[in-house]
Amino acid sequence: MTTAVPRSAPAVLPGPNDACWCGSGTKYKKCHRGADAVEARKKGPEVARKGIRPGVISPRRDVPMNIPRPDYALTGRPQRRSSDSEIRSPDVIARMRRACKAAAEVLQEVASHVRPGITTDELDAITHEAYIRRGGYPSTLNYHGFPKSLCTSVNEVICHGIPDNRALEDGDIVNLDITIFLDGVHGDCSATYFVGNVDEESQRLVKVTRECLDVGIAAVKPGRPISDIGRAIEAHATQNGVSVVRAYCGHGIGETFHTSLQIPHYYEPDADTIMEPGMIFTVEPMINLGGWGHRTWDDGWTAVTADGSRSAQFEHTLLVTEQGADILTVA
Ligand code: MF3
Ligand code: CO
Ligand code: CO
């Protein structure tokens, strides 16, 4: 099998010292960079705008020893819990209410600091302190080795963006994904925010993504299969000409951050688990202006859209009740 060599510049351009996209084996800056810049200039500022690049990640933040930690805090590897039922006991549900409320409060607090000029690392520091003030541990810290207390996903970053020294810019959109480990359970929520003045297309993306979460939540009904949720979300996204990310799903949550229960945000007929009162899971659609494809940066975490289009996300943790969904991540 031969590898096809692209004949025109891809949506996401190489760094100056990376190999050129044309396959010449020469550094991009010595090859097509000049020509691409001229072409981009002809097409106008939209195309010339360059994507998010990895910044510098600050040293790991400490958590005081008196704060109870999840099992993976030291090793990075969560312990396998094999036959974990997805129905939560009244005790776990009561603790989930507290953890989820705390997560929603932290999200509000951190979001109030979003403005042009603040770095995502500064947002991480604020989040980290907010968890600790509540007696909670930052669930993401060392989870499978994740280095920070918060995920910050800017513009074309779909999810799992690592806070770094990049300052937010006027016109950016940023998802803040908060997870706190409190009272032995995890509460997980996220929302996408505008940084200063944002273009209309991005405003529409964020509005439709919020609606996708809402229609997903409305599809939560005991006795119905999990696939109803993704079917509702995908229909709403399709009607609005945007796409649903397929690589990342919602998940069961409780004493474990991510249980084996997956919640696809697109229609997946095999997601045939029947929703039952007492189940707790997240719904967290990631919606792209362009195609649903993604790639992952060399850091092993940051997921970006394959075509460089913007992506937004909203997330709640939900309890299934006789009536439908009880949203736990409310302040
Ligand atoms: N909070 C994310 C979720 O919604 C998970 C982040 S895991 C991390 O499931 F390791 F990337 F931080
Ligand atoms: Co989350
Ligand atoms: Co989640």
Coordinates of C-alpha atoms and ligand atoms in Angstrom, one line a residue:
M1 CA 0.0 0.0 0.0
T2 CA 1.4 3.5 -0.8
T3 CA 0.9 6.6 1.2
A4 CA -0.9 9.3 -0.7
V5 CA 1.0 12.6 -0.7
P6 CA -1.3 15.6 -0.3
R7 CA -1.3 18.1 -3.3
S8 CA -2.4 21.1 -1.4
A9 CA -1.9 22.5 2.1
P10 CA -3.9 20.7 4.9
A11 CA -6.2 22.6 7.2
V12 CA -3.8 22.1 10.1
L13 CA -0.3 23.3 9.0
P14 CA 3.0 21.8 10.3
G15 CA 5.2 23.7 12.7
P16 CA 8.2 25.5 11.1
N17 CA 10.7 22.7 11.9
D18 CA 8.3 19.8 11.2
A19 CA 8.5 18.0 7.9
C20 CA 6.6 19.7 5.1
W21 CA 3.1 18.4 4.3
C22 CA 4.2 17.8 0.6
G23 CA 6.3 14.8 1.4
S24 CA 9.6 16.4 0.4
G25 CA 11.3 15.4 3.7
T26 CA 12.4 19.1 4.0
K27 CA 11.5 21.3 7.0
Y28 CA 8.2 23.1 6.5
K29 CA 9.9 26.6 6.9
K30 CA 12.3 25.8 4.1
C31 CA 9.6 24.3 1.8
H32 CA 6.0 25.3 1.4
R33 CA 5.6 27.7 4.4
G34 CA 6.2 30.9 2.2
A35 CA 3.9 29.7 -0.5
D36 CA 1.1 28.7 1.9
A37 CA 1.3 32.1 3.7
V38 CA 0.8 33.8 0.3
E39 CA -2.2 31.6 -0.5
A40 CA -3.7 32.0 2.9
R41 CA -3.4 35.8 2.6
K42 CA -5.3 35.7 -0.7
K43 CA -8.1 33.8 1.0
G44 CA -8.4 36.3 3.8
P45 CA -7.8 36.4 7.6
E46 CA -10.1 33.3 8.4
V47 CA -7.8 30.9 6.7
A48 CA -4.6 32.6 7.8
R49 CA -5.6 32.3 11.5
K50 CA -3.3 29.7 12.9
G51 CA -4.5 27.0 15.3
I52 CA -3.8 26.3 18.9
R53 CA -0.3 25.2 19.6
P54 CA 1.1 23.3 22.7
G55 CA 2.4 25.7 25.3
V56 CA 4.5 25.2 28.4
I57 CA 3.0 23.1 31.2
S58 CA 3.9 24.2 34.7
P59 CA 5.1 21.9 37.5
R60 CA 2.6 19.6 39.2
R61 CA 0.5 21.2 41.9
D62 CA 0.4 19.6 45.4
V63 CA -2.7 18.5 47.2
P64 CA -2.5 18.7 51.1
M65 CA -2.1 15.3 52.7
N66 CA -5.3 15.5 54.7
I67 CA -7.4 15.4 51.5
P68 CA -8.7 11.9 50.7
R69 CA -7.5 10.7 47.3
P70 CA -8.9 8.3 44.7
D71 CA -7.0 5.0 44.3
Y72 CA -5.1 6.2 41.2
A73 CA -3.6 9.4 42.8
L74 CA -0.2 7.8 43.3
T75 CA 0.2 5.3 40.5
G76 CA -1.9 7.0 37.8
R77 CA -3.8 3.7 37.3
P78 CA -7.4 3.3 38.5
Q79 CA -8.1 -0.1 40.2
R80 CA -10.3 -2.4 38.1
R81 CA -13.7 -3.0 39.6
S82 CA -15.1 -5.9 37.6
S83 CA -18.9 -6.5 38.2
D84 CA -19.7 -2.9 39.2
S85 CA -23.5 -2.5 39.0
E86 CA -24.6 0.8 37.5
I87 CA -27.4 1.2 40.0
R88 CA -26.2 3.4 42.9
S89 CA -27.2 2.9 46.5
P90 CA -29.0 5.7 48.4
D91 CA -25.7 6.4 50.3
V92 CA -23.7 6.8 47.0
I93 CA -26.5 8.9 45.5
A94 CA -26.5 11.3 48.6
R95 CA -22.7 11.6 48.3
M96 CA -22.9 12.2 44.5
R97 CA -25.4 15.1 45.1
R98 CA -22.8 16.8 47.3
A99 CA -19.8 16.1 44.9
C100 CA -21.8 17.2 41.8
K101 CA -23.0 20.4 43.5
A102 CA -19.4 21.2 44.4
A103 CA -18.3 20.6 40.8
A104 CA -21.0 22.9 39.5
E105 CA -19.9 25.6 42.0
V106 CA -16.3 25.3 41.1
L107 CA -17.2 25.5 37.4
Q108 CA -19.1 28.8 38.1
E109 CA -16.2 30.2 40.1
V110 CA -13.5 29.4 37.5
A111 CA -15.7 30.6 34.6
S112 CA -16.0 34.0 36.2
H113 CA -12.2 34.4 35.6
V114 CA -12.4 33.7 31.8
R115 CA -11.2 36.8 30.0
P116 CA -8.7 37.7 27.3
G117 CA -5.1 37.6 28.7
I118 CA -5.6 35.0 31.4
T119 CA -3.6 31.8 30.8
T120 CA -5.2 28.4 31.1
D121 CA -2.6 27.5 33.7
E122 CA -3.9 30.4 35.8
L123 CA -7.4 28.9 35.4
D124 CA -5.9 25.6 36.6
A125 CA -4.5 27.2 39.7
I126 CA -7.8 28.7 40.6
T127 CA -9.6 25.4 40.0
H128 CA -7.1 23.5 42.1
E129 CA -7.5 25.8 45.0
A130 CA -11.3 25.7 44.7
Y131 CA -11.4 21.9 45.0
I132 CA -9.1 21.9 48.0
R133 CA -11.1 24.6 49.8
R134 CA -14.0 22.3 49.6
G135 CA -12.0 19.3 50.9
G136 CA -11.9 17.7 47.4
Y137 CA -9.2 16.2 45.3
P138 CA -8.9 17.2 41.5
S139 CA -10.1 14.0 39.9
T140 CA -8.0 14.6 36.7
L141 CA -4.7 15.0 38.6
N142 CA -2.6 12.0 37.6
Y143 CA -5.7 10.2 36.3
H144 CA -3.9 7.9 33.7
G145 CA -1.1 10.4 34.2
F146 CA -3.0 13.6 33.2
P147 CA -0.9 16.4 34.7
K148 CA -3.4 19.0 35.7
S149 CA -6.5 19.7 37.8
L150 CA -8.7 20.9 35.0
C151 CA -9.2 20.3 31.2
T152 CA -9.2 23.5 29.1
S153 CA -10.2 22.9 25.5
V154 CA -9.8 26.0 23.3
N155 CA -11.3 26.5 19.8
E156 CA -10.5 23.4 17.7
V157 CA -9.6 21.4 20.8
I158 CA -12.3 18.9 21.3
C159 CA -11.5 17.7 24.8
H160 CA -8.7 16.9 27.3
G161 CA -6.7 20.1 26.6
I162 CA -3.9 20.5 29.1
P163 CA -3.7 23.9 30.9
D164 CA -0.5 25.7 29.9
N165 CA 1.0 29.2 29.5
R166 CA -1.1 30.2 26.5
A167 CA -3.2 33.3 27.3
L168 CA -6.8 33.3 26.1
E169 CA -7.4 35.6 23.2
D170 CA -10.3 37.8 22.3
G171 CA -12.6 35.7 20.0
D172 CA -11.6 32.3 21.5
I173 CA -14.1 29.8 22.9
V174 CA -12.9 27.6 25.8
N175 CA -14.5 24.5 27.5
L176 CA -13.7 24.1 31.2
D177 CA -14.1 20.5 32.4
I178 CA -14.3 20.2 36.1
T179 CA -14.2 16.9 38.1
I180 CA -14.0 16.8 41.9
F181 CA -13.4 13.7 44.1
L182 CA -15.4 14.5 47.2
D183 CA -16.9 12.2 49.9
G184 CA -15.4 9.2 47.9
V185 CA -17.2 10.0 44.6
H186 CA -16.6 12.0 41.5
G187 CA -18.8 14.9 40.2
D188 CA -18.2 15.8 36.6
C189 CA -19.4 18.8 34.5
S190 CA -18.2 21.2 31.8
A191 CA -19.3 24.2 29.8
T192 CA -18.0 26.3 26.9
Y193 CA -17.4 30.0 27.4
F194 CA -16.8 33.0 25.1
V195 CA -13.6 34.9 25.5
G196 CA -14.4 38.6 24.7
N197 CA -16.2 39.0 21.4
V198 CA -16.7 35.8 19.5
D199 CA -17.7 35.4 15.8
E200 CA -21.3 34.5 14.9
E201 CA -20.5 31.0 13.7
S202 CA -18.9 30.1 17.0
Q203 CA -21.8 31.6 18.9
R204 CA -24.1 29.4 16.9
L205 CA -21.9 26.3 17.5
V206 CA -22.0 26.9 21.3
K207 CA -25.8 27.5 21.3
V208 CA -26.4 24.3 19.3
T209 CA -24.1 22.3 21.5
R210 CA -25.9 23.5 24.6
E211 CA -29.2 22.4 23.0
C212 CA -27.6 19.0 22.1
L213 CA -27.0 18.5 25.9
D214 CA -30.6 19.5 26.6
V215 CA -32.1 17.1 24.1
G216 CA -29.9 14.3 25.3
I217 CA -31.0 14.9 28.9
A218 CA -34.7 15.0 27.8
A219 CA -34.2 11.6 26.2
V220 CA -33.3 10.0 29.6
K221 CA -36.2 7.8 30.6
P222 CA -36.3 4.6 32.7
G223 CA -37.2 1.6 30.6
R224 CA -35.6 3.1 27.4
P225 CA -32.2 2.1 25.9
I226 CA -29.1 4.4 26.3
S227 CA -29.1 4.7 22.5
D228 CA -32.1 7.1 22.7
I229 CA -29.8 9.7 24.1
G230 CA -27.3 9.7 21.2
R231 CA -30.2 9.4 18.7
A232 CA -31.7 12.7 20.0
I233 CA -28.4 14.5 20.1
E234 CA -27.3 13.4 16.6
A235 CA -30.7 14.4 15.1
H236 CA -30.4 17.9 16.6
A237 CA -26.8 18.3 15.4
T238 CA -27.6 17.1 11.9
Q239 CA -30.6 19.5 11.6
N240 CA -28.1 22.3 12.4
G241 CA -25.4 21.2 10.0
V242 CA -22.8 20.4 12.7
S243 CA -21.3 17.0 13.6
V244 CA -21.1 14.8 16.6
V245 CA -17.7 13.6 17.8
R246 CA -17.7 9.8 17.9
A247 CA -14.4 9.0 19.7
Y248 CA -15.4 10.2 23.1
C249 CA -18.6 9.3 25.0
G250 CA -20.4 10.0 28.3
H251 CA -19.8 7.5 31.0
G252 CA -21.1 5.9 34.2
I253 CA -19.7 7.6 37.3
G254 CA -19.7 7.3 41.0
E255 CA -16.9 5.9 43.2
T256 CA -15.2 5.3 39.9
F257 CA -14.5 8.2 37.6
H258 CA -15.3 6.3 34.4
T259 CA -17.2 3.0 34.7
S260 CA -17.6 0.6 31.8
L261 CA -21.0 2.1 30.9
Q262 CA -20.6 4.3 27.8
I263 CA -23.1 6.9 26.5
P264 CA -22.5 7.6 22.8
H265 CA -23.6 11.0 21.6
Y266 CA -24.5 9.6 18.1
Y267 CA -27.0 6.9 17.3
E268 CA -25.4 3.6 18.3
P269 CA -28.0 0.8 18.2
D270 CA -25.6 -1.5 20.2
A271 CA -25.9 0.9 23.2
D272 CA -28.9 -1.3 24.3
T273 CA -28.5 -1.1 28.1
I274 CA -31.9 -0.2 29.6
M275 CA -31.9 3.0 31.7
E276 CA -33.1 2.3 35.3
P277 CA -33.8 4.5 38.3
G278 CA -30.6 4.8 40.4
M279 CA -28.2 4.9 37.4
I280 CA -25.8 7.8 37.3
F281 CA -23.9 8.8 34.2
T282 CA -22.7 11.8 32.3
V283 CA -24.0 13.2 29.0
E284 CA -21.3 15.4 27.4
P285 CA -21.7 15.9 23.7
M286 CA -18.7 17.3 21.7
I287 CA -19.9 19.1 18.6
N288 CA -17.8 20.3 15.6
L289 CA -18.5 23.0 13.0
G290 CA -16.8 20.7 10.4
G291 CA -16.4 17.0 10.3
W292 CA -16.4 14.6 13.3
G293 CA -12.9 13.3 12.9
H294 CA -10.2 14.0 15.4
R295 CA -6.5 13.6 15.9
T296 CA -4.5 13.6 19.1
W297 CA -1.4 15.7 19.8
D298 CA 2.0 14.2 20.7
D299 CA 1.2 14.9 24.4
G300 CA -1.2 11.9 24.2
W301 CA -4.1 13.9 25.5
T302 CA -5.1 17.0 23.5
A303 CA -7.8 15.9 21.0
V304 CA -8.3 18.4 18.1
T305 CA -10.6 18.3 15.1
A306 CA -9.0 16.8 12.1
D307 CA -10.1 19.7 9.9
G308 CA -9.2 22.5 12.3
S309 CA -12.9 23.5 12.7
R310 CA -14.0 24.7 16.1
S311 CA -15.6 22.3 18.7
A312 CA -17.7 22.9 21.7
Q313 CA -18.9 20.8 24.6
F314 CA -21.3 20.8 27.6
E315 CA -21.5 18.2 30.3
H316 CA -23.8 17.3 33.2
T317 CA -23.8 14.3 35.6
L318 CA -27.3 12.8 35.7
L319 CA -29.3 10.5 38.0
V320 CA -32.0 8.4 36.3
T321 CA -35.3 8.7 38.3
E322 CA -38.8 7.3 37.7
Q323 CA -39.6 10.7 36.0
G324 CA -36.5 11.0 33.8
A325 CA -33.2 12.8 34.5
D326 CA -32.3 14.6 37.8
I327 CA -29.4 16.9 36.9
L328 CA -26.9 16.6 39.8
T329 CA -24.3 19.1 38.6
V330 CA -26.2 22.2 39.6
A331 CA -24.8 24.8 42.0
Ligands
MF3_1 N1 -13.8 15.2 32.8 C1 -13.5 14.4 31.6 C2 -14.8 13.7 31.3 O1 -15.7 14.4 31.1 C3 -12.4 13.4 31.8 C4 -11.1 14.0 31.9 S1 -10.0 12.8 32.2 C5 -8.5 13.5 32.0 O2 -14.9 12.5 31.3 F1 -7.6 12.6 32.3 F2 -8.3 13.9 30.7 F3 -8.4 14.6 32.7
CO2 CO -15.8 16.0 32.3
CO3 CO -17.3 13.1 31.9

